[in-house]
């Protein structure tokens, strides 16, 4: 049974000290339900993606059930590190695909700023192998990706300046996204002069610590027909991959095997040519938790050949008008990265872009009617590649 | 966090609740009165030989007696053969640096250390090891030869590290 996004909602991302967790969730749920034209009673199942532990509430689905006055509905909390949002979508998508549910509400929510930044840094550092990497060697999340950046620089001759250009692009588009945490453009100099976080990454190579929520209402093809839904975006395919907990158990640090695998699965199911997928896509959101991660994503997704992702950056091929626009919502870098919300935020972006509802200055040209989302948990520990489309497969 | 706690204590007296006003947004915040300290107790019962090895400055891995697969970090079971007949073997302490980083912004639990370099090296036996790099990170690059040494941490306990080999 094909599955469509029939409604989408997004909170303002940022340091949301002005709201608590259910209030922030509602900022995404309300517009999602309104745009889908559904009421609480229409929802069969309710999935919440939230990584938690930096925020106080643990029973988030129950809390939202209570706050949102839902009734007689199953629910579940999902965690897959930074890919939590996509994992939540997967549960909703497969629940409908299997015939278990007709209408599913998927919420991604994270309130990271309920804890001070150092605590959050401590907790995210534990997203790899706790015992063999964190306990004795104090790896941090920027550190894990920096290990990849160093390997990429050594192998392909990329520079810190190349990485900074990603931040400049994503801030450029973040400035046009009213929901972004950072709505300001930055200069290359500003990025290059920021302090080191984990060499070779500086402050402006890193996505921020963010509060935010995003929600989508998923519906079966039957419901879409029954309700006569006009504004919808289909989930064409989704590939999911897993990587080893320890980076030392991997053969390469210039790509994420789990992401390449997820892309392969998603492309195959969607009937997209693995060699030049960008010719069949109108745009993409990729997981730029760190600048170099965006370059690796280009290559893992086949937007560029191995070692040539950095060329796309130098030639500005991932701005609107280039080979394929990437992260024109600001990406994780400028839009912000509320762990559990990110994957759902990407789905909201696919919905907006394909239905030509994006804000002025950041709307892509919709020709193929297909958009890709690439969401990575940990450092390739979990990878989700989802293809969204105006036409069902 | 300490300033927040102080502000909350003041406000408990003056206002009646543990609250504070967020500097940037001006929004009213409740400062949690409950604090959680987490310290895990992790079983290393099946890794005893590994730590005995470190005491003798050896880096040990497990090896499947049937398929000869080397496991590092060591594991008790060989999932390829679905058996648990493993032996402990000493790894060659020489290898090649594959990648490195320097952690400037440290987790609070590592705040007693200066910025530290973390590296991944591929030992000549074929397994890879993640550890601190004891050497000048600006003078090494991927592809350089390294060796594994065991040293005492600031906290007093023994741990393996990656050391660049001169020349
Ligand atoms: Zn075996």
XYZ file of C-alpha atoms and ligand atoms in Angstrom:
561
model
C 0.000 0.000 0.000
C 1.686 3.280 -1.094
C 2.160 5.885 1.624
C 1.937 9.666 1.307
C 2.734 12.664 3.455
C -0.580 14.513 3.572
C 0.345 17.174 6.089
C 3.485 18.747 7.519
C 4.415 21.063 10.360
C 7.642 22.584 11.639
C 8.529 24.609 14.711
C 11.034 27.409 14.751
C 14.402 25.778 15.495
C 16.778 27.350 17.973
C 17.269 27.886 21.681
C 13.602 27.521 22.557
C 13.701 28.576 26.192
C 10.238 30.042 25.699
C 8.437 26.679 25.548
C 8.488 23.289 27.269
C 8.592 19.952 25.479
C 4.875 19.375 24.792
C 4.405 23.016 23.809
C 7.279 22.767 21.343
C 5.869 19.501 19.973
C 2.478 21.077 19.462
C 4.036 23.814 17.324
C 4.728 21.101 14.719
C 1.747 18.786 15.340
C -0.890 21.506 14.972
C 0.123 22.696 11.480
C 0.744 19.078 10.418
C -2.782 18.056 11.403
C -4.309 21.218 10.012
C -2.591 20.922 6.632
C -3.615 17.245 6.515
C -7.129 18.233 7.537
C -7.250 15.458 10.144
C -8.506 15.333 13.699
C -7.230 13.331 16.662
C -9.760 10.549 16.013
C -8.373 10.002 12.499
C -4.935 9.026 13.781
C -4.399 5.239 14.027
C -0.869 5.313 15.290
C 1.495 7.876 16.675
C 5.301 7.677 16.503
C 7.673 9.955 18.384
C 11.318 10.189 17.446
C 13.303 11.638 20.316
C 16.783 10.753 21.500
C 16.256 12.336 24.894
C 18.485 12.149 27.951
C 19.401 15.837 27.835
C 15.771 16.697 28.459
C 13.726 15.873 31.523
C 10.689 14.057 30.135
C 11.109 10.421 29.093
C 7.552 9.238 28.401
C 7.210 11.584 25.457
C 4.518 9.749 23.422
C 2.283 9.601 26.517
C 2.953 13.231 27.282
C 1.958 14.257 23.751
C -1.067 11.948 23.848
C -2.215 13.774 26.963
C -1.352 17.292 25.809
C -2.881 16.768 22.358
C -6.038 15.075 23.662
C -5.565 11.949 21.554
C -7.695 8.885 22.147
C -7.533 5.149 21.477
C -4.284 5.299 19.595
C -1.113 3.198 19.653
C 2.184 4.976 20.123
C 5.900 4.345 20.259
C 9.109 6.185 21.027
C 11.992 5.670 18.584
C 15.711 6.303 18.907
C 18.446 6.019 16.265
C 20.834 8.759 17.375
C 20.772 11.637 14.862
C 18.694 9.519 12.447
C 15.933 9.204 15.037
C 13.515 11.273 12.945
C 13.932 9.102 9.865
C 13.612 5.979 11.990
C 10.298 7.334 13.294
C 9.171 7.920 9.717
C 10.187 4.362 8.875
C 7.931 2.994 11.600
C 4.988 5.058 10.366
C 5.699 4.261 6.732
C 6.013 0.507 7.265
C 2.968 0.435 9.562
C 0.867 1.819 6.716
C 2.630 -0.160 3.993
C 1.908 -3.377 5.868
C -1.752 -2.509 6.300
C -1.559 -2.203 10.099
C -2.520 1.477 10.027
C -4.114 3.962 7.641
C -3.118 7.272 9.187
C 0.012 7.815 11.270
C 1.265 10.946 12.964
C 5.055 11.105 13.090
C 6.677 13.615 15.412
C 10.364 14.374 15.768
C 11.197 16.427 18.853
C 14.312 17.341 20.751
C 14.812 19.773 23.561
C 18.588 19.697 23.871
C 18.917 23.002 25.639
C 17.256 21.709 28.793
C 20.821 20.696 29.676
C 23.865 22.981 29.658
C 26.066 22.686 26.534
C 28.910 20.768 28.259
C 26.457 18.069 29.352
C 25.150 17.781 25.805
C 28.721 17.534 24.457
C 29.383 14.762 26.974
C 26.228 12.862 26.018
C 26.617 13.116 22.229
C 30.214 11.921 22.534
C 28.774 8.670 23.833
C 26.960 7.914 20.552
C 29.775 5.654 19.297
C 31.256 2.706 21.178
C 31.042 3.836 24.781
C 33.557 1.422 26.244
C 36.268 1.307 23.553
C 36.089 4.871 22.257
C 34.577 7.204 24.831
C 35.569 5.793 28.207
C 39.321 6.025 27.654
C 39.730 8.295 24.653
C 37.024 10.912 25.175
C 35.833 11.088 21.604
C 33.295 13.772 20.910
C 30.775 13.941 18.125
C 32.819 16.535 16.190
C 35.841 14.296 16.859
C 34.273 11.266 15.187
C 33.555 13.196 12.010
C 36.897 15.018 12.224
C 38.586 11.603 11.938
C 36.780 11.264 8.611
C 37.611 14.812 7.540
C 41.340 14.247 8.164
C 41.290 11.042 6.137
C 39.399 12.775 3.323
C 41.843 15.699 3.277
C 44.824 13.349 3.168
C 43.392 11.170 0.425
C 41.786 13.743 -1.858
C 43.529 17.013 -1.057
C 40.521 18.833 0.369
C 41.227 21.826 2.597
C 39.674 23.500 5.606
C 38.630 26.256 3.217
C 36.694 23.734 1.114
C 34.835 22.643 4.236
C 34.102 26.262 5.185
C 32.431 26.794 1.820
C 29.757 24.290 2.850
C 29.025 26.373 5.942
C 28.824 29.523 3.797
C 26.314 27.858 1.447
C 24.162 26.464 4.231
C 24.098 29.755 6.092
C 23.182 31.487 2.821
C 20.064 29.347 2.568
C 19.450 29.365 6.315
C 19.109 33.131 6.008
C 16.095 32.508 3.777
C 14.427 29.972 6.060
C 12.286 31.553 8.792
C 12.378 28.278 10.766
C 16.187 28.143 10.891
C 18.196 28.596 14.079
C 20.696 30.828 12.265
C 19.132 33.184 9.758
C 22.351 34.975 8.943
C 24.808 34.689 6.097
C 28.456 34.214 6.990
C 31.669 34.976 5.152
C 34.388 32.479 4.362
C 36.730 34.499 6.595
C 34.369 34.312 9.536
C 34.123 30.538 9.178
C 37.871 30.121 8.777
C 38.661 32.334 11.752
C 36.395 30.542 14.200
C 38.053 28.513 16.974
C 38.892 24.816 16.643
C 36.406 22.377 18.147
C 37.991 19.138 16.924
C 40.766 19.707 14.407
C 40.301 20.155 11.434
C 36.789 21.322 12.406
C 36.199 24.797 13.686
C 33.055 26.217 15.231
C 31.511 26.989 11.839
C 32.055 23.431 10.607
C 29.704 22.153 13.302
C 25.926 22.008 13.527
C 24.571 23.663 16.673
C 22.772 22.341 19.733
C 19.124 22.897 18.945
C 15.598 22.689 20.287
C 12.984 21.941 17.668
C 10.164 19.791 16.424
C 8.785 18.651 13.087
C 5.752 16.520 12.281
C 4.179 14.809 9.296
C 0.864 13.043 8.857
C 1.251 9.883 6.769
C -1.724 8.275 5.044
C -2.359 5.176 2.956
C -3.284 5.444 -0.709
C -6.808 4.329 0.230
C -7.183 7.255 2.624
C -5.661 9.648 0.109
C -8.324 8.544 -2.376
C -11.143 8.497 0.192
C -10.327 12.014 1.355
C -9.456 13.273 -2.122
C -6.157 14.694 -0.876
C -4.650 17.009 -3.458
C -1.527 18.240 -1.685
C 0.575 15.196 -0.968
C 4.043 13.799 -1.411
C 4.620 10.057 -1.703
C 7.309 8.113 0.073
C 8.742 6.369 -2.980
C 11.369 4.303 -1.210
C 13.588 4.161 1.822
C 16.914 2.426 2.367
C 18.316 1.804 5.832
C 21.880 0.832 6.695
C 23.853 0.142 9.868
C 27.534 0.637 10.628
C 29.841 -0.773 13.303
C 29.837 0.880 16.713
C 33.641 1.163 16.693
C 35.151 3.216 13.894
C 38.194 0.943 14.192
C 36.089 -1.887 12.806
C 35.677 -0.032 9.499
C 37.790 -0.196 6.353
C 37.466 3.405 5.257
C 37.123 6.857 6.773
C 36.377 8.723 3.562
C 32.843 7.413 3.225
C 30.052 5.931 5.311
C 29.347 2.406 4.125
C 25.920 2.374 5.768
C 24.922 5.471 3.788
C 26.136 4.050 0.459
C 24.177 0.909 1.193
C 21.031 2.822 2.175
C 21.312 4.846 -1.044
C 21.688 1.714 -3.118
C 18.560 0.181 -1.589
C 16.541 3.384 -1.968
C 17.640 3.979 -5.574
C 16.967 0.396 -6.570
C 13.457 0.403 -5.175
C 12.729 3.801 -6.750
C 14.192 2.720 -10.090
C 16.754 5.532 -9.991
C 20.054 5.151 -11.854
C 22.805 4.678 -9.258
C 25.389 6.207 -11.598
C 23.813 9.622 -12.067
C 20.945 9.841 -9.585
C 21.058 13.644 -9.551
C 19.576 13.634 -13.053
C 16.371 12.150 -11.644
C 16.182 14.268 -8.487
C 15.282 17.935 -8.079
C 17.114 18.435 -4.823
C 18.295 16.828 -1.627
C 18.754 17.295 2.068
C 21.876 15.592 3.339
C 23.133 15.116 6.873
C 25.610 17.974 7.265
C 26.109 17.629 11.010
C 29.645 18.704 10.075
C 30.740 20.344 6.838
C 32.911 17.444 5.659
C 29.967 15.088 6.224
C 28.103 16.883 3.452
C 30.951 16.169 1.016
C 31.017 12.494 1.990
C 27.244 12.417 1.507
C 27.592 13.717 -2.072
C 29.835 10.756 -2.823
C 27.909 8.126 -0.871
C 24.753 9.219 -2.701
C 26.428 9.261 -6.123
C 26.082 13.022 -6.660
C 29.820 12.930 -7.371
C 32.411 10.210 -7.866
C 34.745 9.277 -5.013
C 37.104 12.132 -4.293
C 35.145 14.534 -6.457
C 32.564 15.660 -3.906
C 34.873 18.492 -2.989
C 34.783 19.653 -6.631
C 31.011 20.119 -6.355
C 31.703 22.475 -3.465
C 34.397 24.446 -5.287
C 32.163 24.786 -8.360
C 29.104 25.690 -6.252
C 27.213 22.842 -7.898
C 24.959 22.294 -4.889
C 23.442 25.766 -4.890
C 20.093 26.179 -6.672
C 20.875 26.118 -10.376
C 23.810 23.719 -10.009
C 24.008 19.959 -10.540
C 21.719 19.339 -7.557
C 20.632 21.810 -4.863
C 21.533 20.473 -1.424
C 20.367 21.710 1.975
C 18.640 24.806 0.693
C 16.787 24.978 4.012
C 20.106 25.729 5.710
C 20.898 22.110 6.490
C 21.759 20.965 9.970
C 24.487 23.599 9.991
C 22.248 26.683 9.818
C 18.724 25.346 10.284
C 19.875 23.545 13.413
C 20.031 19.908 14.451
C 17.509 18.908 17.105
C 18.561 15.231 16.934
C 15.135 13.563 16.900
C 13.486 16.230 14.761
C 16.048 16.366 11.953
C 14.812 13.409 9.880
C 11.217 14.598 10.127
C 12.320 18.139 9.300
C 13.879 16.724 6.117
C 10.512 15.139 5.264
C 8.795 18.480 5.844
C 11.358 20.077 3.532
C 10.700 17.433 0.823
C 6.961 18.136 1.147
C 7.452 21.891 0.892
C 9.946 21.780 -1.970
C 8.024 19.302 -4.127
C 4.762 21.191 -3.605
C 6.597 24.458 -4.357
C 5.784 25.874 -0.928
C 9.345 26.828 0.042
C 10.115 30.403 1.005
C 11.295 32.907 -1.565
C 14.931 32.530 -2.574
C 15.178 28.876 -1.659
C 12.577 27.156 -3.829
C 14.116 24.554 -6.150
C 12.918 23.928 -9.706
C 10.571 20.941 -9.598
C 11.062 19.031 -12.843
C 11.438 15.367 -11.966
C 9.156 15.626 -8.951
C 11.610 13.740 -6.753
C 13.553 14.797 -3.665
C 16.060 12.860 -1.569
C 16.658 12.945 2.180
C 19.850 11.510 3.703
C 19.852 11.243 7.484
C 22.721 9.710 9.433
C 22.707 8.593 13.058
C 25.998 8.673 14.941
C 28.914 8.503 12.513
C 27.242 6.242 9.992
C 25.988 3.990 12.759
C 22.520 4.281 11.218
C 21.817 5.670 7.761
C 18.476 6.434 6.172
C 18.009 7.474 2.556
C 14.435 8.338 1.652
C 13.109 9.290 -1.764
C 10.008 11.450 -1.835
C 7.975 12.073 -4.995
C 4.954 13.813 -6.450
C 3.988 10.612 -8.243
C 3.818 7.266 -6.495
C 6.152 4.534 -7.629
C 25.226 25.365 35.657
C 26.785 26.667 38.877
C 25.570 30.232 38.160
C 22.109 28.893 37.428
C 22.044 27.003 40.720
C 23.136 30.132 42.577
C 20.483 32.231 40.840
C 17.877 29.604 41.706
C 18.949 29.563 45.366
C 18.625 33.345 45.521
C 15.232 33.192 43.872
C 14.017 30.475 46.226
C 14.598 32.954 49.052
C 13.367 36.066 47.285
C 10.603 34.715 45.058
C 9.741 31.307 46.494
C 10.781 29.049 43.614
C 14.011 27.732 42.016
C 13.703 29.868 38.915
C 15.913 31.976 36.738
C 15.484 34.196 33.714
C 17.252 33.053 30.551
C 19.754 35.747 29.624
C 19.216 35.691 25.878
C 15.463 35.233 25.591
C 14.265 36.576 28.906
C 12.129 33.453 29.292
C 11.448 32.114 32.773
C 13.169 28.782 33.560
C 12.723 26.299 36.424
C 16.138 25.081 37.572
C 15.796 21.363 38.309
C 16.198 20.598 42.023
C 17.018 16.939 41.260
C 20.465 15.979 40.092
C 21.520 12.682 38.534
C 25.058 11.349 38.683
C 25.652 8.445 36.354
C 28.537 5.995 36.598
C 28.222 2.614 34.927
C 29.541 -0.699 36.212
C 30.597 -2.661 33.130
C 31.487 -6.368 33.072
C 35.019 -7.148 31.913
C 34.923 -10.687 33.268
C 35.640 -12.052 29.777
C 38.339 -9.469 29.054
C 40.599 -10.342 31.992
C 43.433 -11.522 29.719
C 43.304 -8.239 27.851
C 44.033 -6.292 31.016
C 46.649 -8.823 32.164
C 48.286 -8.230 28.770
C 48.310 -4.462 29.219
C 50.037 -4.950 32.578
C 52.848 -6.634 30.617
C 52.739 -3.896 27.941
C 51.128 -6.265 25.440
C 48.095 -5.546 23.308
C 45.941 -8.655 23.060
C 43.155 -9.632 20.710
C 41.006 -12.737 20.491
C 41.341 -15.141 17.587
C 38.837 -17.760 16.474
C 40.367 -21.223 16.719
C 38.404 -22.354 13.673
C 38.556 -19.499 11.124
C 41.519 -17.561 12.587
C 39.591 -14.273 12.483
C 41.221 -11.673 14.730
C 38.923 -9.599 16.902
C 39.861 -6.176 18.243
C 38.248 -4.948 20.356
C 38.394 -8.526 21.585
C 35.178 -10.499 21.669
C 34.170 -13.711 23.348
C 32.344 -15.253 20.417
C 33.046 -15.757 16.717
C 29.748 -14.983 15.006
C 31.165 -16.147 11.656
C 31.592 -19.705 12.938
C 28.947 -19.418 15.660
C 31.424 -20.804 18.168
C 33.105 -19.478 21.314
C 36.411 -21.339 21.048
C 38.702 -18.340 21.021
C 42.341 -17.864 21.968
C 44.124 -14.750 23.154
C 46.931 -13.624 20.857
C 49.399 -10.766 21.127
C 49.092 -8.144 18.389
C 52.118 -6.701 16.607
C 52.617 -3.276 18.116
C 53.628 -1.666 14.817
C 51.382 -0.184 12.220
C 50.341 2.772 10.107
C 48.445 5.871 11.134
C 45.174 6.088 9.238
C 43.608 9.253 10.621
C 43.636 11.625 13.573
C 41.924 14.570 15.231
C 42.631 16.875 18.135
C 39.776 17.287 20.589
C 39.774 20.919 21.718
C 36.258 21.090 23.133
C 36.334 18.250 25.647
C 33.484 16.515 27.468
C 33.285 17.670 31.115
C 34.479 14.211 32.217
C 37.744 14.875 30.320
C 38.129 18.491 31.408
C 41.156 17.630 33.571
C 43.091 16.880 30.370
C 44.584 19.380 27.932
C 43.313 19.076 24.324
C 44.187 15.545 23.248
C 44.806 13.857 19.906
C 42.835 10.736 19.003
C 44.040 8.517 16.180
C 43.090 5.346 14.382
C 45.963 3.126 13.303
C 46.048 -0.086 11.311
C 48.404 -2.567 12.921
C 50.522 -4.845 10.764
C 48.306 -7.754 11.869
C 45.437 -6.101 10.018
C 43.309 -4.908 12.925
C 42.680 -1.246 13.632
C 43.032 0.464 16.974
C 41.560 3.729 18.217
C 43.613 5.438 20.924
C 45.187 8.667 22.040
C 48.129 9.799 19.954
C 51.113 10.476 22.183
C 53.132 12.825 19.983
C 52.869 16.127 18.172
C 49.743 15.902 16.001
C 51.096 18.625 13.717
C 54.115 16.500 12.836
C 52.271 13.341 11.810
C 49.994 12.493 8.924
C 48.021 9.515 7.687
C 50.404 6.919 6.288
C 53.110 7.480 8.918
C 54.466 4.512 10.868
C 53.392 4.204 14.494
C 53.774 1.857 17.410
C 51.579 0.932 20.332
C 52.795 1.638 23.834
C 51.237 1.302 27.248
C 51.438 4.157 29.687
C 49.844 5.414 32.855
C 47.066 7.956 32.575
C 46.884 11.100 34.679
C 44.169 9.263 36.582
C 46.748 6.561 37.379
C 45.481 3.614 35.365
C 47.164 1.816 32.449
C 46.078 2.385 28.873
C 47.424 1.739 25.385
C 48.343 4.645 23.132
C 49.545 5.295 19.609
C 53.071 6.706 19.338
C 54.599 8.070 16.104
C 57.818 6.369 15.021
C 60.596 8.819 14.167
C 61.779 8.930 10.544
Zn 35.451 -18.159 13.442
